[in-house]
Short mmCIF file of C-alpha atoms and ligand atoms in Angstrom, two decimals:
data_model
loop_
_atom_site.label_atom_id
_atom_site.label_comp_id
_atom_site.label_asym_id
_atom_site.label_seq_id
_atom_site.Cartn_x
_atom_site.Cartn_y
_atom_site.Cartn_z
CA UNK A 1 -41.27 79.44 42.64
CA UNK A 2 -40.50 81.29 39.43
CA UNK A 3 -42.64 80.50 36.37
CA UNK A 4 -41.45 81.76 32.97
CA UNK A 5 -44.46 82.73 30.84
CA UNK A 6 -44.09 82.90 27.04
CA UNK A 7 -47.40 83.77 25.33
CA UNK A 8 -45.80 83.66 21.83
CA UNK A 9 -47.79 84.21 18.62
CA UNK A 10 -51.36 84.18 17.33
CA UNK A 11 -53.89 82.70 19.73
CA UNK A 12 -51.03 81.84 22.10
CA UNK A 13 -51.27 85.38 23.49
CA UNK A 14 -55.06 85.22 23.82
CA UNK A 15 -55.29 81.86 25.55
CA UNK A 16 -52.38 82.75 27.83
CA UNK A 17 -54.14 85.94 28.99
CA UNK A 18 -57.21 83.84 29.84
CA UNK A 19 -55.22 81.14 31.65
CA UNK A 20 -53.24 83.74 33.64
CA UNK A 21 -56.49 85.31 34.79
CA UNK A 22 -57.55 81.92 36.18
CA UNK A 23 -54.15 81.26 37.79
CA UNK A 24 -54.16 84.65 39.48
CA UNK A 25 -57.39 83.69 41.24
CA UNK A 26 -55.62 80.84 43.00
CA UNK A 27 -53.49 81.24 46.05
CA UNK A 28 -50.18 79.91 44.69
CA UNK A 29 -46.58 80.73 45.63
CA UNK A 30 -45.66 81.43 42.00
CA UNK A 31 -43.92 84.50 40.58
CA UNK A 32 -44.67 84.93 36.90
CA UNK A 33 -42.04 86.46 34.61
CA UNK A 34 -43.04 87.22 31.01
CA UNK A 35 -40.71 86.71 28.02
CA UNK A 36 -40.99 86.88 24.23
CA UNK A 37 -40.42 84.19 21.58
CA UNK A 38 -41.88 83.32 18.18
CA UNK A 39 -42.53 85.04 14.84
CA UNK A 40 -42.94 88.48 16.40
CA UNK A 41 -39.73 88.11 18.41
CA UNK A 42 -37.92 87.17 15.19
CA UNK A 43 -39.12 90.39 13.54
CA UNK A 44 -38.25 92.52 16.56
CA UNK A 45 -34.94 91.03 17.65
CA UNK A 46 -33.77 88.97 14.64
CA UNK A 47 -34.07 85.80 16.75
CA UNK A 48 -37.19 83.70 17.30
CA UNK A 49 -35.85 82.50 20.64
CA UNK A 50 -33.97 85.51 22.03
CA UNK A 51 -30.98 84.68 24.28
CA UNK A 52 -32.65 86.44 27.20
CA UNK A 53 -35.70 84.15 26.89
CA UNK A 54 -33.59 81.01 26.61
CA UNK A 55 -31.49 82.00 29.63
CA UNK A 56 -34.64 82.70 31.67
CA UNK A 57 -36.03 79.27 30.76
CA UNK A 58 -32.75 77.62 31.73
CA UNK A 59 -32.97 79.28 35.14
CA UNK A 60 -36.47 78.03 35.92
CA UNK A 61 -38.08 74.68 36.64
CA UNK A 62 -41.39 75.75 35.09
CA UNK A 63 -42.18 77.32 31.73
CA UNK A 64 -45.69 78.13 30.53
CA UNK A 65 -45.81 78.42 26.75
CA UNK A 66 -48.66 79.59 24.49
CA UNK A 67 -47.82 78.97 20.83
CA UNK A 68 -45.31 79.85 18.13
CA UNK A 69 -46.27 80.30 14.48
CA UNK A 70 -43.90 79.72 11.55
CA UNK A 71 -40.94 79.72 13.92
CA UNK A 72 -42.22 76.79 16.05
CA UNK A 73 -39.20 74.65 15.09
CA UNK A 74 -36.81 77.38 16.27
CA UNK A 75 -38.71 78.04 19.46
CA UNK A 76 -40.61 75.21 21.07
CA UNK A 77 -38.78 72.34 19.38
CA UNK A 78 -35.48 74.03 20.31
CA UNK A 79 -36.62 74.68 23.88
CA UNK A 80 -37.61 71.04 24.34
CA UNK A 81 -34.16 69.97 23.15
CA UNK A 82 -32.16 72.63 25.05
CA UNK A 83 -33.99 71.91 28.32
CA UNK A 84 -33.97 68.14 27.68
CA UNK A 85 -37.66 67.82 28.36
CA UNK A 86 -37.60 64.35 26.90
CA UNK A 87 -41.20 63.30 27.56
CA UNK A 88 -44.17 65.02 26.00
CA UNK A 89 -47.31 63.98 27.87
CA UNK A 90 -50.54 64.57 25.96
CA UNK A 91 -53.73 63.32 27.62
CA UNK A 92 -56.86 62.85 25.51
CA UNK A 93 -59.75 62.69 27.95
CA UNK A 94 -63.46 63.15 27.26
CA UNK A 95 -65.20 66.08 28.92
CA UNK A 96 -68.92 65.80 29.70
CA UNK A 97 -71.08 67.88 27.41
CA UNK A 98 -68.77 67.66 24.37
CA UNK A 99 -70.31 65.70 21.52
CA UNK A 100 -67.74 63.27 20.14
CA UNK A 101 -67.49 59.94 18.34
CA UNK A 102 -67.32 58.16 21.72
CA UNK A 103 -68.77 58.95 25.13
CA UNK A 104 -65.74 58.22 27.20
CA UNK A 105 -62.13 58.21 26.04
CA UNK A 106 -59.22 58.40 28.46
CA UNK A 107 -55.81 57.96 26.83
CA UNK A 108 -52.41 59.40 27.68
CA UNK A 109 -49.89 59.76 24.87
CA UNK A 110 -46.24 59.76 25.90
CA UNK A 111 -44.18 61.07 23.03
CA UNK A 112 -40.38 61.05 22.87
CA UNK A 113 -39.52 64.72 22.55
CA UNK A 114 -35.87 65.17 21.60
CA UNK A 115 -35.04 62.91 18.64
CA UNK A 116 -36.50 61.33 15.50
CA UNK A 117 -37.06 63.37 12.32
CA UNK A 118 -37.72 66.48 14.44
CA UNK A 119 -34.05 66.68 15.34
CA UNK A 120 -33.86 69.05 12.38
CA UNK A 121 -31.10 67.30 10.42
CA UNK A 122 -32.34 68.20 6.94
CA UNK A 123 -30.17 68.68 3.85
CA UNK A 124 -30.56 69.70 0.25
CA UNK A 125 -28.38 68.60 -2.70
CA UNK A 126 -29.63 70.03 -5.99
CA UNK A 127 -32.94 68.24 -6.59
CA UNK A 128 -32.56 65.87 -3.67
CA UNK A 129 -33.61 66.59 -0.09
CA UNK A 130 -32.74 64.46 2.90
CA UNK A 131 -33.82 64.16 6.53
CA UNK A 132 -31.98 62.08 9.11
CA UNK A 133 -33.91 60.17 11.76
CA UNK A 134 -32.02 59.79 15.02
CA UNK A 135 -33.18 57.20 17.55
CA UNK A 136 -30.84 56.31 20.42
CA UNK A 137 -30.92 53.52 22.99
CA UNK A 138 -30.68 56.04 25.86
CA UNK A 139 -33.73 58.00 24.71
CA UNK A 140 -35.78 54.88 24.04
CA UNK A 141 -35.01 53.57 27.50
CA UNK A 142 -35.91 56.77 29.32
CA UNK A 143 -39.15 57.34 27.40
CA UNK A 144 -40.26 53.70 27.82
CA UNK A 145 -39.50 53.86 31.55
CA UNK A 146 -41.32 57.19 31.81
CA UNK A 147 -44.44 55.69 30.16
CA UNK A 148 -44.49 52.67 32.48
CA UNK A 149 -43.86 54.82 35.56
CA UNK A 150 -46.72 57.13 34.53
CA UNK A 151 -48.99 54.09 34.07
CA UNK A 152 -47.99 52.80 37.53
CA UNK A 153 -48.47 56.19 39.21
CA UNK A 154 -51.87 56.79 37.63
CA UNK A 155 -53.11 53.22 38.16
CA UNK A 156 -53.36 52.59 34.42
CA UNK A 157 -53.46 49.06 33.12
CA UNK A 158 -51.77 48.96 29.72
CA UNK A 159 -48.88 50.53 27.80
CA UNK A 160 -48.97 50.30 24.00
CA UNK A 161 -45.88 51.05 21.91
CA UNK A 162 -46.52 52.44 18.41
CA UNK A 163 -43.85 52.05 15.72
CA UNK A 164 -43.23 51.05 12.13
CA UNK A 165 -40.45 48.50 12.63
CA UNK A 166 -41.49 46.48 9.58
CA UNK A 167 -40.29 49.36 7.35
CA UNK A 168 -37.86 51.33 9.53
CA UNK A 169 -36.09 48.24 10.77
CA UNK A 170 -33.20 49.95 12.52
CA UNK A 171 -34.74 53.07 14.11
CA UNK A 172 -38.19 51.75 14.95
CA UNK A 173 -36.68 48.30 15.53
CA UNK A 174 -34.52 49.71 18.33
CA UNK A 175 -37.46 51.60 19.86
CA UNK A 176 -39.68 48.49 19.80
CA UNK A 177 -36.99 46.19 21.24
CA UNK A 178 -36.25 48.55 24.11
CA UNK A 179 -39.95 49.01 24.93
CA UNK A 180 -40.23 45.22 25.11
CA UNK A 181 -37.21 44.96 27.41
CA UNK A 182 -38.40 47.76 29.72
CA UNK A 183 -41.89 46.22 29.87
CA UNK A 184 -40.46 43.12 31.59
CA UNK A 185 -39.75 45.27 34.67
CA UNK A 186 -43.46 46.04 35.00
CA UNK A 187 -45.23 42.66 35.23
CA UNK A 188 -48.43 44.26 36.58
CA UNK A 189 -48.88 46.44 33.52
CA UNK A 190 -49.98 44.86 30.28
CA UNK A 191 -47.76 45.65 27.29
CA UNK A 192 -48.66 45.49 23.61
CA UNK A 193 -47.62 47.01 20.25
CA UNK A 194 -49.17 48.20 17.04
CA UNK A 195 -47.83 49.56 13.79
CA UNK A 196 -48.52 53.28 13.75
CA UNK A 197 -50.80 53.13 10.68
CA UNK A 198 -52.97 50.36 12.15
CA UNK A 199 -53.07 52.26 15.45
CA UNK A 200 -54.63 55.27 13.65
CA UNK A 201 -57.45 53.03 12.44
CA UNK A 202 -57.96 51.43 15.87
CA UNK A 203 -57.95 54.81 17.58
CA UNK A 204 -60.88 55.89 15.43
CA UNK A 205 -62.74 52.55 15.46
CA UNK A 206 -62.04 51.31 18.98
CA UNK A 207 -60.15 53.79 21.22
CA UNK A 208 -60.89 51.61 24.26
CA UNK A 209 -57.93 49.43 23.23
CA UNK A 210 -55.62 52.20 24.42
CA UNK A 211 -54.63 53.41 27.85
CA UNK A 212 -51.05 54.75 27.80
CA UNK A 213 -49.41 55.09 24.37
CA UNK A 214 -45.65 55.43 24.01
CA UNK A 215 -44.14 56.42 20.69
CA UNK A 216 -41.41 58.31 18.86
CA UNK A 217 -41.44 62.07 18.28
CA UNK A 218 -43.14 62.57 14.90
CA UNK A 219 -45.64 59.70 15.26
CA UNK A 220 -46.53 61.09 18.69
CA UNK A 221 -47.10 64.57 17.30
CA UNK A 222 -49.46 63.30 14.62
CA UNK A 223 -51.34 60.78 16.71
CA UNK A 224 -51.96 63.28 19.51
CA UNK A 225 -53.87 65.55 17.12
CA UNK A 226 -55.89 62.48 16.08
CA UNK A 227 -56.58 61.70 19.73
CA UNK A 228 -57.49 65.37 20.33
CA UNK A 229 -60.11 64.97 17.59
CA UNK A 230 -61.62 62.06 19.51
CA UNK A 231 -62.34 64.21 22.54
CA UNK A 232 -63.48 67.49 21.01
CA UNK A 233 -60.54 69.03 19.19
CA UNK A 234 -57.41 71.03 19.76
CA UNK A 235 -59.20 73.69 21.78
CA UNK A 236 -59.41 71.20 24.65
CA UNK A 237 -56.05 69.41 24.58
CA UNK A 238 -53.31 70.21 27.12
CA UNK A 239 -49.75 68.94 27.23
CA UNK A 240 -46.60 68.90 29.34
CA UNK A 241 -42.95 68.47 28.35
CA UNK A 242 -41.17 66.86 31.26
CA UNK A 243 -37.42 66.59 31.88
CA UNK A 244 -35.13 65.99 34.86
CA UNK A 245 -34.61 69.69 35.61
CA UNK A 246 -37.26 71.59 33.67
CA UNK A 247 -40.85 71.24 32.55
CA UNK A 248 -42.56 73.17 29.76
CA UNK A 249 -46.35 73.29 29.77
CA UNK A 250 -48.10 74.13 26.47
CA UNK A 251 -51.41 73.35 24.75
CA UNK A 252 -51.26 70.83 21.88
CA UNK A 253 -52.53 73.46 19.46
CA UNK A 254 -50.38 76.00 17.63
CA UNK A 255 -50.80 79.70 16.81
CA UNK A 256 -54.01 79.11 14.73
CA UNK A 257 -53.66 82.32 12.70
CA UNK A 258 -57.03 81.65 11.01
CA UNK A 259 -58.81 82.63 14.24
CA UNK A 260 -56.19 84.84 15.90
CA UNK A 261 -57.15 88.42 16.83
CA UNK A 262 -60.86 87.63 16.92
CA UNK A 263 -61.01 86.77 20.61
CA UNK A 264 -62.70 83.44 19.90
CA UNK A 265 -59.91 80.96 20.64
CA UNK A 266 -60.90 78.32 23.13
CA UNK A 267 -58.78 78.86 26.27
CA UNK A 268 -59.64 75.42 27.73
CA UNK A 269 -56.51 73.68 26.40
CA UNK A 270 -54.32 76.39 27.93
CA UNK A 271 -56.23 76.38 31.23
CA UNK A 272 -56.00 72.57 31.46
CA UNK A 273 -52.30 72.92 30.61
CA UNK A 274 -51.86 75.07 33.72
CA UNK A 275 -53.60 72.26 35.65
CA UNK A 276 -50.90 69.86 34.41
CA UNK A 277 -48.35 72.33 35.79
CA UNK A 278 -50.17 72.50 39.14
CA UNK A 279 -50.29 68.71 39.40
CA UNK A 280 -46.63 68.39 38.44
CA UNK A 281 -45.62 70.67 41.31
CA UNK A 282 -47.98 69.03 43.81
CA UNK A 283 -50.90 71.48 43.82
CA UNK A 284 -53.42 68.70 43.31
CA UNK A 285 -56.40 70.32 45.08
CA UNK A 286 -56.02 73.52 43.08
CA UNK A 287 -55.71 71.56 39.82
CA UNK A 288 -58.84 69.55 40.64
CA UNK A 289 -60.79 72.71 41.45
CA UNK A 290 -59.88 74.34 38.12
CA UNK A 291 -60.63 71.13 36.19
CA UNK A 292 -64.05 70.91 37.87
CA UNK A 293 -64.76 74.56 37.10
CA UNK A 294 -63.80 73.98 33.44
CA UNK A 295 -66.03 70.89 33.20
CA UNK A 296 -69.00 72.77 34.70
CA UNK A 297 -68.50 75.70 32.35
CA UNK A 298 -68.53 73.37 29.35
CA UNK A 299 -71.48 71.33 30.66
CA UNK A 300 -73.50 74.56 30.82
CA UNK A 301 -72.70 75.19 27.15
CA UNK A 302 -70.66 78.28 27.99
CA UNK A 303 -68.11 77.71 25.25
CA UNK A 304 -66.32 79.31 22.32
CA UNK A 305 -67.53 78.83 18.69
CA UNK A 306 -65.27 75.78 18.02
CA UNK A 307 -67.57 73.89 20.42
CA UNK A 308 -70.75 75.49 19.13
CA UNK A 309 -70.93 78.25 21.75
CA UNK A 310 -70.99 82.02 21.47
CA UNK A 311 -68.60 83.08 24.23
CA UNK A 312 -65.33 84.93 23.73
CA UNK A 313 -62.01 83.65 25.07
CA UNK A 314 -61.96 85.92 28.12
CA UNK A 315 -65.64 85.26 28.91
CA UNK A 316 -64.87 81.54 29.25
CA UNK A 317 -62.04 82.37 31.67
CA UNK A 318 -64.39 84.58 33.70
CA UNK A 319 -66.98 81.77 33.86
CA UNK A 320 -64.31 79.37 35.10
CA UNK A 321 -63.29 81.86 37.81
CA UNK A 322 -66.92 82.32 38.91
CA UNK A 323 -67.24 78.55 39.41
CA UNK A 324 -63.85 78.33 41.05
CA UNK A 325 -65.04 80.60 43.84
CA UNK A 326 -67.36 77.77 44.99
CA UNK A 327 -64.47 75.43 45.76
P1 ATP B 1 -48.92 73.50 14.87
O1 ATP B 1 -48.32 72.73 13.75
O2 ATP B 1 -48.01 74.57 15.42
O3 ATP B 1 -49.50 72.63 15.95
P2 ATP B 1 -51.16 74.00 13.11
O4 ATP B 1 -50.88 74.93 11.99
O5 ATP B 1 -51.24 72.54 12.87
O6 ATP B 1 -50.15 74.34 14.29
P3 ATP B 1 -53.08 74.72 15.02
O7 ATP B 1 -52.77 76.12 15.29
O8 ATP B 1 -52.61 73.74 16.02
O9 ATP B 1 -52.54 74.41 13.62
O10 ATP B 1 -54.64 74.54 14.83
C1 ATP B 1 -55.27 73.92 13.73
C2 ATP B 1 -56.69 74.48 13.66
O11 ATP B 1 -57.45 74.07 14.79
C3 ATP B 1 -56.68 75.99 13.70
O12 ATP B 1 -56.52 76.49 12.43
C4 ATP B 1 -57.96 76.33 14.40
O13 ATP B 1 -59.00 76.47 13.47
C5 ATP B 1 -58.23 75.13 15.30
N1 ATP B 1 -57.80 75.43 16.67
C6 ATP B 1 -56.61 75.19 17.22
N2 ATP B 1 -56.56 75.61 18.48
C7 ATP B 1 -57.76 76.15 18.76
C8 ATP B 1 -58.34 76.79 19.92
N3 ATP B 1 -57.68 76.94 21.06
N4 ATP B 1 -59.61 77.23 19.82
C9 ATP B 1 -60.33 77.08 18.69
N5 ATP B 1 -59.83 76.49 17.57
C10 ATP B 1 -58.57 76.04 17.59
#
């Protein structure tokens, strides 16, 4: 199977190199093809998402993506829309050995990925700016169904819809109503709702209320960084963008230019992102082995400075590979 690899900008390139090193130590029937996109591609080719890259992505079921800097909207947001990867799955799961507010958090955020304010419909008239929020019945239905199906598949007990239907009566109202309707098809899974602002408070004060969260695009983007903070930060948070024909796997973090070029970016999020890819395509044993190797590496304190360690990005990857050899 062909996998399109786009390292992108900033730490995207560094964490991708580390994750590729781990992947190449597994016996997988993947052929990796590398392409460019992001701020550097814009400078070089005049296009942040060159046609060649887009065409390659359209021809593949799997895309591994690092990060894009200032051009993120023209690259990853565009890719998600072009490839109709309508569900962004962002797990926030505690890893042993990471000091956090809570000992054990295990939440999956399912974020609608193609609509909302991130559609990019923004306008300017003299001193007035305007953004249009698009929420359609079709997208609400498919993301709600996706969240319940994920809960069913993973044996999870509850789906919580987050919205702000008291203020955005039409757009959030539609999302909430459809989540309620879809929930009736899943009597074994508990369904509840919170306003997005209250949910932020509950996530910090009592994250055990949450199991699977389903929400609209921008709320999902924001709340997944909050959830990442509950389990040790962006250096640890993987994600997958799933559609009918394509899937894009990328860490939750961006290009992080403040630490780029220093070799200190935490590669864990990117490595765990490759595990989401392995699971998606049925390589469960391999995914488990890498996840175990990552957990052991962290438990031994062999981490990058964001987690209080002294290791460099590539050293963490090498530690993971050493442990992988045991499985
Ligand atoms: P985006 O909007 O594209 O997600 P951002 O500008 O919000 O990007 P990120 O790049 O996601 O910012 O990261 C925010 C901060 O978190 C960074 O500035 C960096 O300090 C830290 N960070 C992010 N990813 C990592 C990582 N892999 N390792 C260590 N620190 C990280």
